[in-house]
PDB file of C-alpha atoms in Angstrom:
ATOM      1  CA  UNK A   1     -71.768 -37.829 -18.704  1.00  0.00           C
ATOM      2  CA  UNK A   2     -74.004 -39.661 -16.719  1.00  0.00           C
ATOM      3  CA  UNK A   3     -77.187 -38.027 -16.336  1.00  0.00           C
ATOM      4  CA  UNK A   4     -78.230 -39.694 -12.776  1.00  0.00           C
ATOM      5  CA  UNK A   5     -76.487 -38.751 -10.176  1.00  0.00           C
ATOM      6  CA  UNK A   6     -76.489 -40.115  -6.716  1.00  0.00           C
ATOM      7  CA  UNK A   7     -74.516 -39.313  -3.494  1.00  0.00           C
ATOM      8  CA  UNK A   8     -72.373 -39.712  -1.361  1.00  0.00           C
ATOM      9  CA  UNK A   9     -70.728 -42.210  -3.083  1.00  0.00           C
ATOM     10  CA  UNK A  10     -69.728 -43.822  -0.073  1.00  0.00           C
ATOM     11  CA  UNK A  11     -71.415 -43.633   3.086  1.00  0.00           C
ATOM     12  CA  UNK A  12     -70.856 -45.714   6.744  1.00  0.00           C
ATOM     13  CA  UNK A  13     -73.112 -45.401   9.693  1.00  0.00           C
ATOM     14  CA  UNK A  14     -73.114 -46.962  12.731  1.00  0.00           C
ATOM     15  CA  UNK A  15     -75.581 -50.133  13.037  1.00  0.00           C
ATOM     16  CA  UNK A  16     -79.211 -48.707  14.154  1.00  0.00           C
ATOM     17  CA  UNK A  17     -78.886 -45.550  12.797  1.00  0.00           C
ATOM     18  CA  UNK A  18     -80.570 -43.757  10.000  1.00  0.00           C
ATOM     19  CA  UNK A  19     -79.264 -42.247   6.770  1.00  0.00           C
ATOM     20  CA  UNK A  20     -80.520 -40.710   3.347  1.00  0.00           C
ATOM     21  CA  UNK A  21     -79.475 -41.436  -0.055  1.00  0.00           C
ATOM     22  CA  UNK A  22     -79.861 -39.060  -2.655  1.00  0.00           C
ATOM     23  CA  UNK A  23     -80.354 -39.177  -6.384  1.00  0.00           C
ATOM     24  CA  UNK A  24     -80.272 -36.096  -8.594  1.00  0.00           C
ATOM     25  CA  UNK A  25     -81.629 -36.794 -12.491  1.00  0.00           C
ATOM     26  CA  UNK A  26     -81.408 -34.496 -15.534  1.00  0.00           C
ATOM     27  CA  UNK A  27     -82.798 -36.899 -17.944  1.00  0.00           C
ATOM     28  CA  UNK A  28     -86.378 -35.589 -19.625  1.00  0.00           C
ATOM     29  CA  UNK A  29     -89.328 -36.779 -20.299  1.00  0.00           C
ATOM     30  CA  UNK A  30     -89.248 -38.672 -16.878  1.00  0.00           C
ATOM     31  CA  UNK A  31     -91.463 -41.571 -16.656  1.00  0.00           C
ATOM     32  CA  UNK A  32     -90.280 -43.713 -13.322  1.00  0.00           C
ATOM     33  CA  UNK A  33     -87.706 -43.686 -10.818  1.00  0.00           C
ATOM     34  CA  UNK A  34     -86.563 -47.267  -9.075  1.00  0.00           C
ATOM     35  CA  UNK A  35     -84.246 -47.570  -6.445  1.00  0.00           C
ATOM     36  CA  UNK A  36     -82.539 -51.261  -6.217  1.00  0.00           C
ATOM     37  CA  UNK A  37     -80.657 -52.678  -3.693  1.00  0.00           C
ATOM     38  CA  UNK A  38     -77.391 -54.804  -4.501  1.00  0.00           C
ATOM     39  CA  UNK A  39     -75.549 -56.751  -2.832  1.00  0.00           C
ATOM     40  CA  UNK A  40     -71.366 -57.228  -3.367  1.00  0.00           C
ATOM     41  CA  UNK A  41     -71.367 -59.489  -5.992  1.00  0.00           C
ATOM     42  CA  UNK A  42     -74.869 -60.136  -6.703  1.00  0.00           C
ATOM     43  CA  UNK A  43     -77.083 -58.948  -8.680  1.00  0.00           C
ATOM     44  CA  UNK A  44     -79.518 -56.186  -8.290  1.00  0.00           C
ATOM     45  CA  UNK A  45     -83.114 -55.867  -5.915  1.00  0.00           C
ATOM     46  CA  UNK A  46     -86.011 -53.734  -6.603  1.00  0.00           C
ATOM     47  CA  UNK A  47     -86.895 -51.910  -3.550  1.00  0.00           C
ATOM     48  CA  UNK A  48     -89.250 -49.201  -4.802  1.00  0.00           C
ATOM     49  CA  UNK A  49     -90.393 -47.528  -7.783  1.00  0.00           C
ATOM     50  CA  UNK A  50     -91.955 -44.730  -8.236  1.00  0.00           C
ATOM     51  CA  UNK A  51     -94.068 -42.822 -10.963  1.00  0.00           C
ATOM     52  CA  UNK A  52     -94.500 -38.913 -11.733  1.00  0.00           C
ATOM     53  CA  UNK A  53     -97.614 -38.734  -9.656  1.00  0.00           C
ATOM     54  CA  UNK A  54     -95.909 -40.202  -6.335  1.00  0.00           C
ATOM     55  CA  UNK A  55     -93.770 -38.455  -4.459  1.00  0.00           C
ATOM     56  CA  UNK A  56     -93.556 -41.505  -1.978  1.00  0.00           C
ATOM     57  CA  UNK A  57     -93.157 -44.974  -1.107  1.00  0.00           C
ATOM     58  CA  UNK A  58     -92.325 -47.244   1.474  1.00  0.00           C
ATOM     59  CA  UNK A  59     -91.182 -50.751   1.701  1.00  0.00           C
ATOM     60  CA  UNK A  60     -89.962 -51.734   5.264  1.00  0.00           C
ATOM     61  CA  UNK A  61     -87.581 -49.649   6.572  1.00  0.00           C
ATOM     62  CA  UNK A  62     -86.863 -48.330   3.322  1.00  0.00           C
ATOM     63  CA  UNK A  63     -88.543 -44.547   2.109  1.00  0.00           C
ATOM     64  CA  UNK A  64     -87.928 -43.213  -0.897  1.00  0.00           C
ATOM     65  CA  UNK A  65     -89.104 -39.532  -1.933  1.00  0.00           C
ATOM     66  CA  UNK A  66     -89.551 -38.298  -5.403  1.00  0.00           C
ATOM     67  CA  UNK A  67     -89.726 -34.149  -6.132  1.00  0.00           C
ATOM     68  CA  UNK A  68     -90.222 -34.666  -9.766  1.00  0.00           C
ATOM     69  CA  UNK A  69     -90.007 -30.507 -10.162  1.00  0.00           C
ATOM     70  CA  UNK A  70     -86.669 -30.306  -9.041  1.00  0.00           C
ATOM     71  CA  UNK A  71     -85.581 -33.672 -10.110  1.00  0.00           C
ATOM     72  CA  UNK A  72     -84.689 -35.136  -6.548  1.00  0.00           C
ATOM     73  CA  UNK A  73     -85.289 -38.516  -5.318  1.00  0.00           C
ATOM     74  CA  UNK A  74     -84.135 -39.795  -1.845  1.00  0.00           C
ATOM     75  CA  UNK A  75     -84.059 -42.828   0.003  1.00  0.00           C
ATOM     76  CA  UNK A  76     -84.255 -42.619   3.757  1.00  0.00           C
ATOM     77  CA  UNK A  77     -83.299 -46.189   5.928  1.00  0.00           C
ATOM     78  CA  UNK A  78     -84.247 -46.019   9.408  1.00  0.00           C
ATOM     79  CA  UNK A  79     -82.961 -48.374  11.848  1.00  0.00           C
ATOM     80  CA  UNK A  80     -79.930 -49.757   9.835  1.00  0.00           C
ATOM     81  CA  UNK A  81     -79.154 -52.707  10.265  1.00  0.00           C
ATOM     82  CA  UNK A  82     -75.771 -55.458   9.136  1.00  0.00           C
ATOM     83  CA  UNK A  83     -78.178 -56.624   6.333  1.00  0.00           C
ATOM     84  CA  UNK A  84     -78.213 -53.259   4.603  1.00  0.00           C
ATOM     85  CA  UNK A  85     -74.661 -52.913   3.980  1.00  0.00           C
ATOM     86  CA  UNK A  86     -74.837 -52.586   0.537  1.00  0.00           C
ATOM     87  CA  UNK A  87     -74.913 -50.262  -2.872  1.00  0.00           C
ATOM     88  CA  UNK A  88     -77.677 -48.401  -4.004  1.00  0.00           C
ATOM     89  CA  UNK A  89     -78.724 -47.947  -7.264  1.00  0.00           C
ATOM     90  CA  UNK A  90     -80.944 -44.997  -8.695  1.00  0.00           C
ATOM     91  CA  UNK A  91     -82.358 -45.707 -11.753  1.00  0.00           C
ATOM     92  CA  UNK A  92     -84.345 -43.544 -14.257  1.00  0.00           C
ATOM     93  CA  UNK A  93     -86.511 -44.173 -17.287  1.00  0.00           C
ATOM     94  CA  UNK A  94     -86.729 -42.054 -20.410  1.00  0.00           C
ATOM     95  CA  UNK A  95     -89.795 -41.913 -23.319  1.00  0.00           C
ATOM     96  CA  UNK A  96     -88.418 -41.306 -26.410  1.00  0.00           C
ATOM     97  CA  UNK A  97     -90.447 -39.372 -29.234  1.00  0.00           C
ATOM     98  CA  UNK A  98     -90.923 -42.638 -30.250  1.00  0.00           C
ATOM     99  CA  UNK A  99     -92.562 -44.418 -27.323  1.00  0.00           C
ATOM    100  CA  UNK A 100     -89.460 -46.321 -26.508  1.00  0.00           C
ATOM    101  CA  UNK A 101     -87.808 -46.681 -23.024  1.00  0.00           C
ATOM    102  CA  UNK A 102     -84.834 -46.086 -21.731  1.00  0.00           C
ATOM    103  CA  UNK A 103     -83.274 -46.956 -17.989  1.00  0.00           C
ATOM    104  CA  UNK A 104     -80.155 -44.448 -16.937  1.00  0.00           C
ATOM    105  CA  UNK A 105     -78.604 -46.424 -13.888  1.00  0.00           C
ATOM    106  CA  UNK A 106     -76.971 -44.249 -11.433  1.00  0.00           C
ATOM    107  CA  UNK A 107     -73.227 -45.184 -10.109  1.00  0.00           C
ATOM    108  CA  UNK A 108     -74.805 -46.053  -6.869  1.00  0.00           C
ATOM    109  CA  UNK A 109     -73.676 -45.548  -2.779  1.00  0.00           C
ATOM    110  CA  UNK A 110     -71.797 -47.938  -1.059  1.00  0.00           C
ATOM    111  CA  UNK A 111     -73.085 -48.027   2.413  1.00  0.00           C
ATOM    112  CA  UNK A 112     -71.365 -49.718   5.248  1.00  0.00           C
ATOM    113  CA  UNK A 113     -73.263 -50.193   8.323  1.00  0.00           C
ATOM    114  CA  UNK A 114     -70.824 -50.932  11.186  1.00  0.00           C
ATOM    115  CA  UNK A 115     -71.964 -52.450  14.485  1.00  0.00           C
TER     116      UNK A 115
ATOM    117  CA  UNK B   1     -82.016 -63.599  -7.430  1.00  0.00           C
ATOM    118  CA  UNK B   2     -85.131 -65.108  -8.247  1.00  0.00           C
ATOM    119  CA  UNK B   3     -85.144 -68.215 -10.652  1.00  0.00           C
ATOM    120  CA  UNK B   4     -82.478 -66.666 -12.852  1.00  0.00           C
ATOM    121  CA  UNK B   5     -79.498 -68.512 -12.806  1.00  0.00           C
ATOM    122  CA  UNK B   6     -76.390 -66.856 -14.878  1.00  0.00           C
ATOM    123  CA  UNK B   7     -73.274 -69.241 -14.709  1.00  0.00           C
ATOM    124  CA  UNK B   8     -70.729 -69.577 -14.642  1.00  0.00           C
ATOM    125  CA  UNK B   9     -69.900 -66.771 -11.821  1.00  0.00           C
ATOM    126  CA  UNK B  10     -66.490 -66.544 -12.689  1.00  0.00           C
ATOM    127  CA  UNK B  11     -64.982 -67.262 -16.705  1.00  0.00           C
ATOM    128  CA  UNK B  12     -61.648 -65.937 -17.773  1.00  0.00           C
ATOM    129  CA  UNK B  13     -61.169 -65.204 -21.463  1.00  0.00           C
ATOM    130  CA  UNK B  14     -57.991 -65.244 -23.751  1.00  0.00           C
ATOM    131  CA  UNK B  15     -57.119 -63.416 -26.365  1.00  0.00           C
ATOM    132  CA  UNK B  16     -58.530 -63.274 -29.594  1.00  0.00           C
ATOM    133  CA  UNK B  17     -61.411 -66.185 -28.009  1.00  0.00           C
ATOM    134  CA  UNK B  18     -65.234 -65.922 -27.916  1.00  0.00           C
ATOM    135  CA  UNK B  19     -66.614 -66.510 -24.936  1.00  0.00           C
ATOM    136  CA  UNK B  20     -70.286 -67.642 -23.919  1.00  0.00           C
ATOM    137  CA  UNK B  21     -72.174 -66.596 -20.901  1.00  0.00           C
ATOM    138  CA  UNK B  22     -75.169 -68.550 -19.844  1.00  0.00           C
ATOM    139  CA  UNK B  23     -78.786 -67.142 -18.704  1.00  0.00           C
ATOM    140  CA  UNK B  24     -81.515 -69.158 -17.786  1.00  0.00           C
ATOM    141  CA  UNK B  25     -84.736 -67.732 -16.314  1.00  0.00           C
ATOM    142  CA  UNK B  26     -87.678 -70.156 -15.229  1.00  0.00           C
ATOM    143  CA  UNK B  27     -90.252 -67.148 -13.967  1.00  0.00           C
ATOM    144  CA  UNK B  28     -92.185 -67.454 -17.794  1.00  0.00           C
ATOM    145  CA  UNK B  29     -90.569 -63.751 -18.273  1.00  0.00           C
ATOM    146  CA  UNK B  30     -91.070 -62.647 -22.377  1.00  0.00           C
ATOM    147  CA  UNK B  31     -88.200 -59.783 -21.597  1.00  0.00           C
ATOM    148  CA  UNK B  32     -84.583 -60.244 -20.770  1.00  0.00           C
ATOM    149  CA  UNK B  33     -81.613 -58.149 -20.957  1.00  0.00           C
ATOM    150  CA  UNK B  34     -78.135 -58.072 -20.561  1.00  0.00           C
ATOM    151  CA  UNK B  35     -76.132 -55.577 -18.706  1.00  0.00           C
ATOM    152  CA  UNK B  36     -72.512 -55.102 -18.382  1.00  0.00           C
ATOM    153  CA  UNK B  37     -71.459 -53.101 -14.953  1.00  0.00           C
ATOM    154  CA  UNK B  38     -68.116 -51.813 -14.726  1.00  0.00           C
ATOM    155  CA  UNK B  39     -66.330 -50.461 -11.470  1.00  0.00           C
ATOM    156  CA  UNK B  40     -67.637 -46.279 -11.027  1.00  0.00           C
ATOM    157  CA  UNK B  41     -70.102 -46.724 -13.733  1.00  0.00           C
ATOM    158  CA  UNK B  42     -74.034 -47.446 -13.711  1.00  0.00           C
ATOM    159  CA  UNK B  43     -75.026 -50.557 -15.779  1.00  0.00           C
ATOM    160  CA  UNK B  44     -75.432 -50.708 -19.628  1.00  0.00           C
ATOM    161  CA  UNK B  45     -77.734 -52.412 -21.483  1.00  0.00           C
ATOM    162  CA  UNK B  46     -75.677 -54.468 -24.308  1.00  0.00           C
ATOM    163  CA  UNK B  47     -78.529 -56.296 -25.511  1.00  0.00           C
ATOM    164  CA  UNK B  48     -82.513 -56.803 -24.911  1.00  0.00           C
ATOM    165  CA  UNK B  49     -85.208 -59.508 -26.219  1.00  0.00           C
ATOM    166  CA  UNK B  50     -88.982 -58.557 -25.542  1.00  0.00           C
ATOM    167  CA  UNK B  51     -89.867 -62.091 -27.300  1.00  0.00           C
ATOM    168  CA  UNK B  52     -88.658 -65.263 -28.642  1.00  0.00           C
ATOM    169  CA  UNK B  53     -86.422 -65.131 -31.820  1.00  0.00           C
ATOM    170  CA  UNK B  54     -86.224 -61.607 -31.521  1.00  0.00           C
ATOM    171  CA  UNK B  55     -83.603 -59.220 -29.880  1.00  0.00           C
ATOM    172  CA  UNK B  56     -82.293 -55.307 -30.293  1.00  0.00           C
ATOM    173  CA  UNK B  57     -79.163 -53.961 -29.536  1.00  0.00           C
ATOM    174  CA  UNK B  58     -79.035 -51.779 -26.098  1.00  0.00           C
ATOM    175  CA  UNK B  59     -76.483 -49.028 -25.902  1.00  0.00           C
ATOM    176  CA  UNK B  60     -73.213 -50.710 -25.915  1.00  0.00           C
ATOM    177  CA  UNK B  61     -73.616 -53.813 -27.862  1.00  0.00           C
ATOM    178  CA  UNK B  62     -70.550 -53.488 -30.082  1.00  0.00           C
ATOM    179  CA  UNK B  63     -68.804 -56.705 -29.690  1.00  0.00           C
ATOM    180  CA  UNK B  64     -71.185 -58.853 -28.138  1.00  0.00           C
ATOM    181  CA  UNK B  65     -74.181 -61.274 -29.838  1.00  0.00           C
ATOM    182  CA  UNK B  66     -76.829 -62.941 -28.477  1.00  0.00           C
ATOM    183  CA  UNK B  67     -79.341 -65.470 -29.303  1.00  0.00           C
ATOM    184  CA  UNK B  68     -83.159 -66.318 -28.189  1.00  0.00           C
ATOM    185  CA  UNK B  69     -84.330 -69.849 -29.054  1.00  0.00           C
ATOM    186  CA  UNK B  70     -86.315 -70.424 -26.203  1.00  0.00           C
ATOM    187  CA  UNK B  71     -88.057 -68.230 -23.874  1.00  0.00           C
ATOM    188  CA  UNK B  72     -86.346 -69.269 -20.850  1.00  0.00           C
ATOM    189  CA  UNK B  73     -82.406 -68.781 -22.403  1.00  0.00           C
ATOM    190  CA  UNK B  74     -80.787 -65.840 -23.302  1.00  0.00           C
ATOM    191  CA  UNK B  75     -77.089 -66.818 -23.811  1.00  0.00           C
ATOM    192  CA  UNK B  76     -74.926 -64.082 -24.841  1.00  0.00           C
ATOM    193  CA  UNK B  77     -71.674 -64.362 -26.210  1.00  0.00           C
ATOM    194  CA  UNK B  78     -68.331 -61.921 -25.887  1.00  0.00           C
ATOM    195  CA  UNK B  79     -66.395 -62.057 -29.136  1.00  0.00           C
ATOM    196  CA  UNK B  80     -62.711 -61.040 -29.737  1.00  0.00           C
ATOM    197  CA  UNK B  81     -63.519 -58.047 -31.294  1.00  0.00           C
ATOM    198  CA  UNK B  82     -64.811 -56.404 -27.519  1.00  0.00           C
ATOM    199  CA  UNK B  83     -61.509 -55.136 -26.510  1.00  0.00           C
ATOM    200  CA  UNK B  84     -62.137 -53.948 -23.008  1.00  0.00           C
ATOM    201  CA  UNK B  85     -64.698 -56.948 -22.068  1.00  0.00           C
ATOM    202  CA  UNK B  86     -63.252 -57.367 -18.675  1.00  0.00           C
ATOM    203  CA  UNK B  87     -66.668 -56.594 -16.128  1.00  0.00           C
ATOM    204  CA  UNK B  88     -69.278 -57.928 -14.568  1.00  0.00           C
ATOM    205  CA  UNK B  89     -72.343 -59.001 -16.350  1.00  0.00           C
ATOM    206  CA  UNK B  90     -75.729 -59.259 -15.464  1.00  0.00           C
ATOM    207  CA  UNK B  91     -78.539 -60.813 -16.494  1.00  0.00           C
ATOM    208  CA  UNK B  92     -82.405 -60.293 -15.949  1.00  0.00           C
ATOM    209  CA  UNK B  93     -85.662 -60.574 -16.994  1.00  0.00           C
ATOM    210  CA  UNK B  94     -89.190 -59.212 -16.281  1.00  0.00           C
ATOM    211  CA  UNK B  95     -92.868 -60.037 -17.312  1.00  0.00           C
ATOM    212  CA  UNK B  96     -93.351 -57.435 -20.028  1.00  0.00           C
ATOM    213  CA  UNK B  97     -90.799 -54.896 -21.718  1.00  0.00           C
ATOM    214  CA  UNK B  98     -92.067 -52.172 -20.339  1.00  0.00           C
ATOM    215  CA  UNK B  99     -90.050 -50.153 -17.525  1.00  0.00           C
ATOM    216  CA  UNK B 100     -92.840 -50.224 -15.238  1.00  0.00           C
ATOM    217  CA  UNK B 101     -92.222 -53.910 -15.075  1.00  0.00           C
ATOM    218  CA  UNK B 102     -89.742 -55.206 -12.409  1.00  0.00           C
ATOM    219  CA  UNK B 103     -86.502 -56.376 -13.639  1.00  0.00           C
ATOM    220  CA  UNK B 104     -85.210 -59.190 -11.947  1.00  0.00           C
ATOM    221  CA  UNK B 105     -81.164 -59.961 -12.069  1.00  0.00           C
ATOM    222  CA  UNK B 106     -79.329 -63.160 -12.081  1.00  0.00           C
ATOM    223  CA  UNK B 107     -76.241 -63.109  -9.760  1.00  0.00           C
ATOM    224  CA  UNK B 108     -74.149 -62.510 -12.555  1.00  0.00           C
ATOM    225  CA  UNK B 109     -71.058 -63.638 -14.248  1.00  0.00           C
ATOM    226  CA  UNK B 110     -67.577 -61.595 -13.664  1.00  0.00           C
ATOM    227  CA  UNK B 111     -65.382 -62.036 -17.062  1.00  0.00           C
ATOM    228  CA  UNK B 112     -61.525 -61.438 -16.637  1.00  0.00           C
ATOM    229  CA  UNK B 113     -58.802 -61.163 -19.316  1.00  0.00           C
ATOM    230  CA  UNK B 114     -55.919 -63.672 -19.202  1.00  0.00           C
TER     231      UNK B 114
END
């Protein structure tokens, strides 16, 4: 069972509008949270990543919001545009006991942005 | 995509033959990985190298090998024994090995069964 979570997994919005993608994580001891961007086909884009002690962070017209107590991270688009059709990818890093790292990738939402 | 450059996009694979896919990073990068990404499914991690001549297995590595020579390849091959290798795979690299380090992906390589 995959222990990150995003939804919907599918989402379209008309072309200007705004929308919020969510992420839900059970994986412990959290360390970061990155949200990428990828296009059909290609491979993925960093847009953000975040750390226990932020519970923000911006990059354009992209926000994403971390509430490490309750294990919730969104990302918020404002202003959609063509260009953002794409899926979104939550991911989520581990520490071991040992020190070592490990990323859980989400399934991602497709979002459509329709003009 | 960066200067990662996975090729070739598209290889088809017969049975019972070992394939090769081909990674090539030019960003000076000491970590690369190698994910497989299958349709309702996050990405895997099949294999990882932090440094040259040195690699561990991610979580799903059964059936695959890799190799790293030089610090700009990371070629990893699909043998006969991964039964269900039809996916797309990605490739991609980042500065250090550590998490906090942005990974950057090739545009990957889609693998189908004949």
């Amino acid at each position: 069972k995959n222990q990150v979570e995003q939804s919907p997994q599918s989402l379209i919005i008309l072309e200007g509008k705004n929308c919020t993608l969510q992420c839900n994580y059970t994986v412990s001891p959290f360390s970061n949270l990155r949200w990428y961007k990828q296009d059909t086909g290609r491979g993925p884009v960093s847009l953000t990543i975040m750390t226990f002690s932020e519970n923000t962070k911006s990059n354009g017209r992209y926000t994403a919001t971390l509430d490490a107590d309750t294990k919730q991270s969104s990302l918020h688009i404002t202003a959609s545009q063509l260009s953002d059709s794409a899926s979104y990818i939550c991911v989520v890093t581990t520490i071991s006991n040992f020190g070592n790292e490990k990323l859980t990738f989400g399934t991602g939402t497709r979002l459509t942005i329709i003009p | 995509d960066g200067g990662i450059t996975q090729s070739p996009k598209y290889l088809f694979r017969k049975e019972g033959q070992n394939v090769t896919l081909s990674c090539e990073q030019n960003l000076n990068h000491d970590a690369m990985y190698w994910y497989r990404q299958d349709p309702g499914q996050g990405l895997r991690l099949i294999y990882y190298s932090q440094i040259v001549n040195d690699f561990q297995k991610g979580d799903i590595a059964e059936g695959y090998s890799v190799s790293r020579e030089k610090k700009e390849s990371f070629p990893l091959t699909v043998t006969s024994a991964q039964k269900n290798p039809t996916a797309f795979y990605l490739c991609a690299s980042s500065i250090g090995g550590s998490s906090k380090e942005t990974q950057y992906f090739g545009p990957g390589t889609r693998l189908l069964v004949l």
